[in-house]
MMTF fields as JSON, N, C-alpha, C and O atoms, coordinates in Angstrom:
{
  "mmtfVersion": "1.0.0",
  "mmtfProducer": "UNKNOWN",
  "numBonds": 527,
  "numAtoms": 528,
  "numGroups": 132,
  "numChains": 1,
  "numModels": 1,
  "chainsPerModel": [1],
  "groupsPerChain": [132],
  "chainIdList": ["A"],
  "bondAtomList": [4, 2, 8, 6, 12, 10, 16, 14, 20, 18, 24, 22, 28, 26, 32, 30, 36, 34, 40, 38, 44, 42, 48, 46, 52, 50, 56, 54, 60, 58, 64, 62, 68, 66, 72, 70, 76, 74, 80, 78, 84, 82, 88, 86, 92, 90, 96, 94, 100, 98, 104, 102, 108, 106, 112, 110, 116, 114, 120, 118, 124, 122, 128, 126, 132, 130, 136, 134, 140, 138, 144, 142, 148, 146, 152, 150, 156, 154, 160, 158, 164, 162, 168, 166, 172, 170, 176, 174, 180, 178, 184, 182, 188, 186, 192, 190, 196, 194, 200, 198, 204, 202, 208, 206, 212, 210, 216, 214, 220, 218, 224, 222, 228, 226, 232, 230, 236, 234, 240, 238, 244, 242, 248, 246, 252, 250, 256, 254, 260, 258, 264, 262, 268, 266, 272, 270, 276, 274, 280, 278, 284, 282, 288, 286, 292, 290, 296, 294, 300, 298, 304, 302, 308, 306, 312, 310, 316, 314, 320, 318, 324, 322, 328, 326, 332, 330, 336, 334, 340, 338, 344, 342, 348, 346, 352, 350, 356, 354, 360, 358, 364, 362, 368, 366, 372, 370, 376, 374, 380, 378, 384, 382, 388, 386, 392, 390, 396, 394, 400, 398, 404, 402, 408, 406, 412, 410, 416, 414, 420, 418, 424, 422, 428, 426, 432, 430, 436, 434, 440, 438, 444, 442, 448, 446, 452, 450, 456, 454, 460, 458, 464, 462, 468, 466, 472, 470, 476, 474, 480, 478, 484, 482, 488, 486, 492, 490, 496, 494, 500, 498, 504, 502, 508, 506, 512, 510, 516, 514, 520, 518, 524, 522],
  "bondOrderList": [1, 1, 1, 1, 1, 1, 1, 1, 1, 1, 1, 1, 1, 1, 1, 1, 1, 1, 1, 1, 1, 1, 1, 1, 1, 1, 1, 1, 1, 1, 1, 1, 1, 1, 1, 1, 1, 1, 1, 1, 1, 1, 1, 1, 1, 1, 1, 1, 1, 1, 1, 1, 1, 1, 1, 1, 1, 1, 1, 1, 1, 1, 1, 1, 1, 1, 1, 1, 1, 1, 1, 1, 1, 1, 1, 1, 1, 1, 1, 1, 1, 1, 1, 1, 1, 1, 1, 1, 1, 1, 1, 1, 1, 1, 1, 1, 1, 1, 1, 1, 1, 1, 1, 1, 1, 1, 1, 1, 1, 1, 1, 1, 1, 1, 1, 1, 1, 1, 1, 1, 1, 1, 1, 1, 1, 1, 1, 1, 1, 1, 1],
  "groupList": [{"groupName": "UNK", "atomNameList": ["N", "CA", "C", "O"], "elementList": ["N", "C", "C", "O"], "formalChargeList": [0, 0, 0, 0], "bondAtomList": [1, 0, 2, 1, 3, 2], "bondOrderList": [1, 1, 2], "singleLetterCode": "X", "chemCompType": "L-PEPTIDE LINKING"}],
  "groupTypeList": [0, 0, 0, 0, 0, 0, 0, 0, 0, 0, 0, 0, 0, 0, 0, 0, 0, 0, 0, 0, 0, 0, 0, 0, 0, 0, 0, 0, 0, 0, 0, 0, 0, 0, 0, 0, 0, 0, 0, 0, 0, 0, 0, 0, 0, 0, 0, 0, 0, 0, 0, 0, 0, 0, 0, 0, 0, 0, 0, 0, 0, 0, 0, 0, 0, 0, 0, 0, 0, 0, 0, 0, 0, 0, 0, 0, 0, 0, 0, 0, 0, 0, 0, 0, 0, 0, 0, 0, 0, 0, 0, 0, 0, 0, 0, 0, 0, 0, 0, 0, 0, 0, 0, 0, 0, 0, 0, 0, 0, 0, 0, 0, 0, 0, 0, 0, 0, 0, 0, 0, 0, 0, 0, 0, 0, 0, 0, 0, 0, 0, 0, 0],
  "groupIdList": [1, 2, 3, 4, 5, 6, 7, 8, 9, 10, 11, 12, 13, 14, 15, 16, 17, 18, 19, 20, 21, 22, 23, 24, 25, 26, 27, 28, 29, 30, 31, 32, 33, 34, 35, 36, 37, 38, 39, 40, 41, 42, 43, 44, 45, 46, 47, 48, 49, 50, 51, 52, 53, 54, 55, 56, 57, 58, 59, 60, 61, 62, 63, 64, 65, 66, 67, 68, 69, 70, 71, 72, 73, 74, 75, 76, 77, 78, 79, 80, 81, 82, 83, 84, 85, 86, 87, 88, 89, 90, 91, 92, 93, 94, 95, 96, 97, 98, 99, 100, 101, 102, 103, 104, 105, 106, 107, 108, 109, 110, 111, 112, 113, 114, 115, 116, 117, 118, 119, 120, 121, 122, 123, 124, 125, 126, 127, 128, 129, 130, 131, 132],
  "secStructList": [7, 7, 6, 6, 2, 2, 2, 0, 0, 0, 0, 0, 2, 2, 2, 2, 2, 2, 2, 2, 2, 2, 2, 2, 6, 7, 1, 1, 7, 1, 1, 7, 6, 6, 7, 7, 7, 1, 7, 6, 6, 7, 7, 2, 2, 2, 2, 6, 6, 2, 2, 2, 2, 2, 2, 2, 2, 2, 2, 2, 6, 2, 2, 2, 2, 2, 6, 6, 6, 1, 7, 2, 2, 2, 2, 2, 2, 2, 2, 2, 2, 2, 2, 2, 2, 2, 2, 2, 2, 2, 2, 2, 2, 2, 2, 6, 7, 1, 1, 1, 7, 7, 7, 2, 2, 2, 2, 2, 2, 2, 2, 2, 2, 2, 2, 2, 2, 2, 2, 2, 2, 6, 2, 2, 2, 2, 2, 2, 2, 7, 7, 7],
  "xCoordList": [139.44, 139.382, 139.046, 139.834, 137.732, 137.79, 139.098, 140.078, 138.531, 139.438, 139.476, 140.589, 138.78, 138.047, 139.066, 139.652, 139.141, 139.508, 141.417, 142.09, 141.606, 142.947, 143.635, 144.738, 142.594, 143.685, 143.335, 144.329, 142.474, 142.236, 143.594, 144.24, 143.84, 144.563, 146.429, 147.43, 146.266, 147.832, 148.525, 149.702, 147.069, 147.197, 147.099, 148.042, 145.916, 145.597, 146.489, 147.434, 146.166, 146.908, 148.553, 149.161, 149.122, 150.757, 151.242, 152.191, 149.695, 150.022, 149.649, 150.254, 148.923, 148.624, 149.927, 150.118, 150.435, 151.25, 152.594, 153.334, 153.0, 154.159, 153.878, 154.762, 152.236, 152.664, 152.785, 153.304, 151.858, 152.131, 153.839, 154.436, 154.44, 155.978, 156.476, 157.419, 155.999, 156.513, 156.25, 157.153, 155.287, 154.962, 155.956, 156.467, 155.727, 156.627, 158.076, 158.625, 158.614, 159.879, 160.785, 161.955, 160.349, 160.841, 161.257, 160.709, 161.925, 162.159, 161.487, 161.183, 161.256, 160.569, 159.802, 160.121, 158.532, 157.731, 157.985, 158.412, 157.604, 157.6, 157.026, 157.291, 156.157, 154.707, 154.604, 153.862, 155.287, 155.116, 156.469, 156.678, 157.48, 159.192, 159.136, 160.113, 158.913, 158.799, 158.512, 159.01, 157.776, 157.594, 158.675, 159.547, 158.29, 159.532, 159.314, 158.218, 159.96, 159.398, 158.858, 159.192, 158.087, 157.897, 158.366, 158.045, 159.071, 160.446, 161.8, 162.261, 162.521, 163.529, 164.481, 165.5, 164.412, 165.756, 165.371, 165.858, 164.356, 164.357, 165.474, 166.272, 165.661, 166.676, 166.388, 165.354, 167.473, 167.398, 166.683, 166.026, 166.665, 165.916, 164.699, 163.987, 164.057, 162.534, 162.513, 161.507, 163.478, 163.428, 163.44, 162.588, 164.572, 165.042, 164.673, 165.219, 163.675, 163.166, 161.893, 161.476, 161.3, 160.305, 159.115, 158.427, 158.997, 158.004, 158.287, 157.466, 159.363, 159.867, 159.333, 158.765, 159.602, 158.987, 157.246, 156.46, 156.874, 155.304, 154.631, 153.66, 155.177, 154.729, 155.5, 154.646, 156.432, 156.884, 155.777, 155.268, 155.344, 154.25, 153.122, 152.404, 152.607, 151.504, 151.028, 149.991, 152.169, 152.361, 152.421, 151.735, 153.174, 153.414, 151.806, 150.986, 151.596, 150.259, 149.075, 148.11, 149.138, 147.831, 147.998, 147.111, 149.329, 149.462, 148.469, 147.271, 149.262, 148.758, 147.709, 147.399, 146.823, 145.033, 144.815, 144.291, 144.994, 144.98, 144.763, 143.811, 145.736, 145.725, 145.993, 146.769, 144.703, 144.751, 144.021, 143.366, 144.062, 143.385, 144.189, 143.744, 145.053, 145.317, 146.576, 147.369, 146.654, 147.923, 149.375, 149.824, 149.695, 151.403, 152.077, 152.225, 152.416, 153.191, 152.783, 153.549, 151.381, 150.813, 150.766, 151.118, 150.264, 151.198, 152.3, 152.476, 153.162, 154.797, 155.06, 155.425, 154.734, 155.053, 154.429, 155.359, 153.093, 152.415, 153.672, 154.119, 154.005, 154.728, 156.402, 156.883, 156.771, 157.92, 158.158, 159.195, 156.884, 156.545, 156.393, 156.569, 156.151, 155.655, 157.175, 157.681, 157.801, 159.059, 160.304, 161.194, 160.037, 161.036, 160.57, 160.973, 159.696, 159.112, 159.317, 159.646, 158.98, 159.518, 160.909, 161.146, 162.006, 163.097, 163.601, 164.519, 162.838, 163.049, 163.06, 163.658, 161.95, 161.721, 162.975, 163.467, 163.74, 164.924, 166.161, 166.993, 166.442, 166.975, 166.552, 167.334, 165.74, 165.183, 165.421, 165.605, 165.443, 166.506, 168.065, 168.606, 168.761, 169.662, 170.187, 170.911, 169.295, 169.996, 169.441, 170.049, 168.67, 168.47, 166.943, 166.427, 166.57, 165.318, 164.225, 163.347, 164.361, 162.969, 163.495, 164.557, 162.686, 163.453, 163.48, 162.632, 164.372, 164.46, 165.933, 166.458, 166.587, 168.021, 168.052, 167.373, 168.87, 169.192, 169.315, 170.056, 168.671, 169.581, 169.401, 168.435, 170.872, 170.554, 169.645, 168.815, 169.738, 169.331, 167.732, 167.048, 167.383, 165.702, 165.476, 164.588, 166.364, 166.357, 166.018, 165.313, 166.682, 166.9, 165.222, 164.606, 165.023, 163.594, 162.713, 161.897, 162.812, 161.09, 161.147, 160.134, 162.538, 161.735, 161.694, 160.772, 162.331, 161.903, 160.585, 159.887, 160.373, 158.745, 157.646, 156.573, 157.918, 157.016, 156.937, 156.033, 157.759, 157.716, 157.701, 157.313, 157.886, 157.511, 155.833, 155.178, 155.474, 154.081, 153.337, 152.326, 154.196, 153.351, 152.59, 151.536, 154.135, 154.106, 153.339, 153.07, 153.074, 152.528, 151.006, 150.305, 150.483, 148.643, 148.782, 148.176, 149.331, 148.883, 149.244, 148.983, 149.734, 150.151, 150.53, 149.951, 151.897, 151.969, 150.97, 150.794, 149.716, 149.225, 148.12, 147.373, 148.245, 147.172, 148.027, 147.685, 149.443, 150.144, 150.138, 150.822, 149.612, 150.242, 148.926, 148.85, 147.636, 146.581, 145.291, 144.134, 146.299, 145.046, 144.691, 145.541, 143.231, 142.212, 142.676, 143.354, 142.378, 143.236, 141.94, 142.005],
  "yCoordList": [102.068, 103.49, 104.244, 104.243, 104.967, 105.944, 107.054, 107.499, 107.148, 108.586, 109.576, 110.075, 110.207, 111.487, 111.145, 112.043, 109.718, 109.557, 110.284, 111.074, 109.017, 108.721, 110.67, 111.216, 110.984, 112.368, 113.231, 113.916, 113.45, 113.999, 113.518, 114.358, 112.347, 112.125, 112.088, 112.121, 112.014, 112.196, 113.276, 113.502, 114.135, 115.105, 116.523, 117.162, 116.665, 117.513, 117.636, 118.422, 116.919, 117.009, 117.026, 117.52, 116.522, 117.187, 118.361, 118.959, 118.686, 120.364, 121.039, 122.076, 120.656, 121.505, 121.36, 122.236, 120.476, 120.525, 121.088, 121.575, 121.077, 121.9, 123.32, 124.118, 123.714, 125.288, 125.784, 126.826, 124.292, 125.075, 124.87, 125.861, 124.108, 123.838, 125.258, 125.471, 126.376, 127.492, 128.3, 129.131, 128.469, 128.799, 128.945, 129.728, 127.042, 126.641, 126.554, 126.506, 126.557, 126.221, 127.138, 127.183, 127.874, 128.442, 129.979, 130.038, 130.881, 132.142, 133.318, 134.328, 133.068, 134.639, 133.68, 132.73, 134.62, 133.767, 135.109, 136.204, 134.659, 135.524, 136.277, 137.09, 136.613, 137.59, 138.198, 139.176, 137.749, 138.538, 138.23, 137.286, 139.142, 139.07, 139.477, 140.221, 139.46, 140.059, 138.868, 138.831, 138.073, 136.898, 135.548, 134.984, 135.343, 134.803, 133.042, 132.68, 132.274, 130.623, 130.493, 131.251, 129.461, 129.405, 128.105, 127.494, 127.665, 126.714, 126.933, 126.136, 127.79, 128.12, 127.623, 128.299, 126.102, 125.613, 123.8, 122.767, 123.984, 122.838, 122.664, 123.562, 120.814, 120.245, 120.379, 120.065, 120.887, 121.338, 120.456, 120.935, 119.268, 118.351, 118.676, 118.77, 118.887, 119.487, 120.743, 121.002, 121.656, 123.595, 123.341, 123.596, 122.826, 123.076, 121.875, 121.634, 121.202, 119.845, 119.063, 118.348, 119.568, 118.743, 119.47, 118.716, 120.506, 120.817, 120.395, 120.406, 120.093, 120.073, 118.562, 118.086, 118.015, 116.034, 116.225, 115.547, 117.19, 117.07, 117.22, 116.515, 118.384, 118.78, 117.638, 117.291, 117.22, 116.035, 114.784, 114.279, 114.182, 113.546, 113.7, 112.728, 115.014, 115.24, 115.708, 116.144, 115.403, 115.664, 114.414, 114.143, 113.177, 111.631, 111.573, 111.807, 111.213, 110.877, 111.348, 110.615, 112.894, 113.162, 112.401, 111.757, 112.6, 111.454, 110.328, 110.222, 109.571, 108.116, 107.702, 106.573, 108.524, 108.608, 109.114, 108.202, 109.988, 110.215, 109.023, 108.868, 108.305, 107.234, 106.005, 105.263, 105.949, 104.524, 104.245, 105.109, 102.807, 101.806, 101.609, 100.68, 102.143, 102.055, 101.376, 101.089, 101.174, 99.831, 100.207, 101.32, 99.461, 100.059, 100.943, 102.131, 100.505, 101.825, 102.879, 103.63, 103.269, 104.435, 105.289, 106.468, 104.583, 105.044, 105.738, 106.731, 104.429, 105.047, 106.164, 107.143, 105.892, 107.506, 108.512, 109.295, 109.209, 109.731, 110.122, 111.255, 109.032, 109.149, 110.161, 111.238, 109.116, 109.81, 111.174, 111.82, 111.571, 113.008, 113.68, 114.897, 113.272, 114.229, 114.377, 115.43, 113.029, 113.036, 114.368, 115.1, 114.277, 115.296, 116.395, 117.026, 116.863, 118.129, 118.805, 119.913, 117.662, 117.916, 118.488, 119.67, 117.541, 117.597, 119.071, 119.838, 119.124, 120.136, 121.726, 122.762, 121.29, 122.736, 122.964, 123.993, 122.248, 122.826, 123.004, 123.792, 122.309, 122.616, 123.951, 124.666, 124.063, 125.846, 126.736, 127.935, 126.35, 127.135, 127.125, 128.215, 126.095, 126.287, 127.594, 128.586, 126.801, 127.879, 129.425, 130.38, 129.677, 130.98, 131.392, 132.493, 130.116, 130.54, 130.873, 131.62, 130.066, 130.138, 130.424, 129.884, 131.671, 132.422, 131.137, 130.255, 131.058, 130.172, 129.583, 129.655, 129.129, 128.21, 126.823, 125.98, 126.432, 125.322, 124.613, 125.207, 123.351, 122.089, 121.24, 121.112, 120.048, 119.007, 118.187, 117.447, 118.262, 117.56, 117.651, 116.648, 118.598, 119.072, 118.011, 117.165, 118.086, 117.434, 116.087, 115.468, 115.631, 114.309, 113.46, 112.457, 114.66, 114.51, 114.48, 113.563, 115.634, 115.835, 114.563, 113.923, 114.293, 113.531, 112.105, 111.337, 111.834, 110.46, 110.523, 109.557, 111.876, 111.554, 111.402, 111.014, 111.76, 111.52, 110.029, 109.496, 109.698, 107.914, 107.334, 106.186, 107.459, 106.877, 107.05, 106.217, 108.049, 108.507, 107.491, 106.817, 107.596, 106.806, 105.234, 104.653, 105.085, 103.714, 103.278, 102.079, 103.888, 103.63, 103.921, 102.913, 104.872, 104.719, 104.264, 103.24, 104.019, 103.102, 101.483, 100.547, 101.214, 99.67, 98.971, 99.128, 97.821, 96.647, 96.346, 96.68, 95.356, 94.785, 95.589, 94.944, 96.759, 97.357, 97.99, 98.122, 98.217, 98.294, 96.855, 96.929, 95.971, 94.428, 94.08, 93.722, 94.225, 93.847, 95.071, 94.99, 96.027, 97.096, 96.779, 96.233, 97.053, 97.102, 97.601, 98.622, 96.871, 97.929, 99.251, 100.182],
  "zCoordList": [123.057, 123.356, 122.071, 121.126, 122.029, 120.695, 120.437, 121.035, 119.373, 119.035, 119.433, 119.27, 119.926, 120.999, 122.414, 123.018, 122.787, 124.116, 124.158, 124.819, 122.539, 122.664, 122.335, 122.367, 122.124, 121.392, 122.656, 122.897, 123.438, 124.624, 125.636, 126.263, 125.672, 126.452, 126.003, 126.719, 124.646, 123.767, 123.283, 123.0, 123.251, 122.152, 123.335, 123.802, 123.532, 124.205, 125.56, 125.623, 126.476, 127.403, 127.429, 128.379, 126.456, 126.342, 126.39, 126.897, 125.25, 124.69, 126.109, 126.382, 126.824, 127.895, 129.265, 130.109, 129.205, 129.811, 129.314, 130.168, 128.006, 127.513, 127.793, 128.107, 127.636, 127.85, 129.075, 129.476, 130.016, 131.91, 131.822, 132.241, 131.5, 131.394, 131.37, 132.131, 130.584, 130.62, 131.553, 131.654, 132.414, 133.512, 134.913, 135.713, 134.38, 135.745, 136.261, 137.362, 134.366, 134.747, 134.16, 134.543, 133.264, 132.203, 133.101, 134.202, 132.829, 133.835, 133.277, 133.912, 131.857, 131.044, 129.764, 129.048, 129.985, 128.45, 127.693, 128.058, 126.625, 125.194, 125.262, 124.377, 125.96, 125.81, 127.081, 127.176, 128.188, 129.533, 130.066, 130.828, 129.599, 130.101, 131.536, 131.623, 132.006, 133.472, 134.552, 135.677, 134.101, 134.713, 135.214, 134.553, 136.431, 137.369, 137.307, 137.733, 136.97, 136.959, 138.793, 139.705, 138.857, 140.01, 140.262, 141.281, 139.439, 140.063, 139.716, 138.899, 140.126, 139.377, 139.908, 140.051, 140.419, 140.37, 139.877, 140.335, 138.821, 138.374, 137.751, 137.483, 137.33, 136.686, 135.14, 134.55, 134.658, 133.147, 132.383, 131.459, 132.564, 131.45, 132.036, 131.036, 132.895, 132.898, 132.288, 131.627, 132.367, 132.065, 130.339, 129.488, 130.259, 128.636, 127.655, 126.578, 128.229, 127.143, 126.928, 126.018, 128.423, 128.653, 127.551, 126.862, 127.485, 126.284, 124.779, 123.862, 124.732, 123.224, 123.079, 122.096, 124.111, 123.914, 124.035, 123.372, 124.93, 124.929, 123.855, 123.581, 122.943, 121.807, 120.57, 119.755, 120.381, 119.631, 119.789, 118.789, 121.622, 121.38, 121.204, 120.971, 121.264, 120.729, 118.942, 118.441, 118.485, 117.107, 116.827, 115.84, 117.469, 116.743, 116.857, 115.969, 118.129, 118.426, 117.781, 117.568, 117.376, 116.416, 115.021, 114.461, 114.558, 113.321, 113.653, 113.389, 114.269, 114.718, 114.943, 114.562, 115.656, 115.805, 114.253, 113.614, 113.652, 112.235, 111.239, 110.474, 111.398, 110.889, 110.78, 110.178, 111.91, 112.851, 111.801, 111.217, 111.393, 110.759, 109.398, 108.724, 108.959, 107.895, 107.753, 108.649, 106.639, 106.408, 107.169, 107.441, 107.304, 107.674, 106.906, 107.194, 106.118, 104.854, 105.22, 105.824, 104.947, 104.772, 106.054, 106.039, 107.31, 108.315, 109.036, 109.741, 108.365, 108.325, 108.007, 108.658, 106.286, 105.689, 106.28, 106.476, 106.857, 107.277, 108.72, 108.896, 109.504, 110.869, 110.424, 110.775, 109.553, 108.949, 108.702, 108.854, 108.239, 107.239, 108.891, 108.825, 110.151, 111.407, 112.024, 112.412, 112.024, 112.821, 111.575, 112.009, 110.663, 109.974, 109.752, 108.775, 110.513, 110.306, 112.334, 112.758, 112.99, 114.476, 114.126, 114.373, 113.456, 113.238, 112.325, 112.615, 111.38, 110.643, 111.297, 111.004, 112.466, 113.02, 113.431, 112.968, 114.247, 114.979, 114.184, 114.635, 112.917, 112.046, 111.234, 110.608, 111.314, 110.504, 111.987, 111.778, 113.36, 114.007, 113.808, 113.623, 113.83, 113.553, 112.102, 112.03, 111.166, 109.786, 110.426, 109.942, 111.16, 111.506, 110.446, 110.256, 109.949, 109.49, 109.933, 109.502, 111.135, 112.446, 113.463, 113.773, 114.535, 115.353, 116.512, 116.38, 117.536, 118.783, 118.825, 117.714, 119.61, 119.898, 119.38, 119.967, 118.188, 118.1, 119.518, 120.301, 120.027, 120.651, 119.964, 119.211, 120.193, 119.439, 120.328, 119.798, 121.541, 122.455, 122.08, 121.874, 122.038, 121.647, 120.404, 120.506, 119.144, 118.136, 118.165, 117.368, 119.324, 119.568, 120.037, 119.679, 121.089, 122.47, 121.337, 121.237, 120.236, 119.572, 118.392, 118.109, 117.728, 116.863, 117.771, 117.495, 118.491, 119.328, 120.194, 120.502, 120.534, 120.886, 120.199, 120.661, 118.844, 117.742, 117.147, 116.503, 117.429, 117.05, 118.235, 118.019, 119.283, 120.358, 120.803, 121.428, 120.417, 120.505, 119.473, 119.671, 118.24, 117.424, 117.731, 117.99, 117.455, 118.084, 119.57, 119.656, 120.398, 121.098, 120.971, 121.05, 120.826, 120.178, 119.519, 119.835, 118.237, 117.146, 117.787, 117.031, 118.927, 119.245, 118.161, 117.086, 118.369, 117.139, 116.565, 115.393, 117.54, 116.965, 115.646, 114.909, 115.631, 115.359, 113.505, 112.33, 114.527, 112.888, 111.853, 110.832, 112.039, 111.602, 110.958, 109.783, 111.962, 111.491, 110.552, 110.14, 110.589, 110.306, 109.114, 108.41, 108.517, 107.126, 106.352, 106.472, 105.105, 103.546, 103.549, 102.746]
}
């Protein structure tokens, strides 16, 4: 699968589904308070999480297409540097640095979708055998 494919389908399409997520499930967006979810009796792990993992895998995953081919280490660190910055965001909610609600639960979803993302476009075999 090229790169074009894998990020169309990892990248892109998450992000597009985290923001219909607000549409659908969410009761008021940021920009149009007035607006009613048109599911408003979804189950909270769809309302209060499912965007936070879409956008976590579409952040592992652009890493990972990023830097497919390259040695493991370099990888890693690269993956590492995405998963503590997923992580960081909700921690710069918590301190009240970045406007939005601490969850830990969110904490939990975004940086595990960023390494789960990884790891999955980049596949084992591809971490083991890649070109210096």
């Amino acid at each position: 699968m090229t790169r074009g494919k894998l990020a169309a389908k990892h990248v892109a399409l998450p992000l597009a589904l985290g923001a219909l997520s607000y549409l659908v499930w969410r009761s008021a967006l940021p920009f149009w308070p007035s607006h009613v979810a048109l599911w408003k009796s979804a189950p909270s792990v769809l309302r209060d999480h499912f965007a936070d993992g879409a956008w976590g895998w579409a952040l592992g995953a652009f890493v990972s297409i990023v830097w497919l081919g390259e040695r493991t280490p370099r990888r890693a660190a690269w993956i590492g540097v995405a998963a503590l910055v997923a992580g960081g965001v909700e921690c710069l909610q918590y301190a009240h640095v970045l406007r939005g609600a601490f969850d830990p639960v969110d904490l939990v979803v975004q940086v595990g979708a960023v390494v789960l993302a990884a790891s999955t476009v980049g596949g084992t075999r591809k971490w083991i055998s890649a070109p210096v």
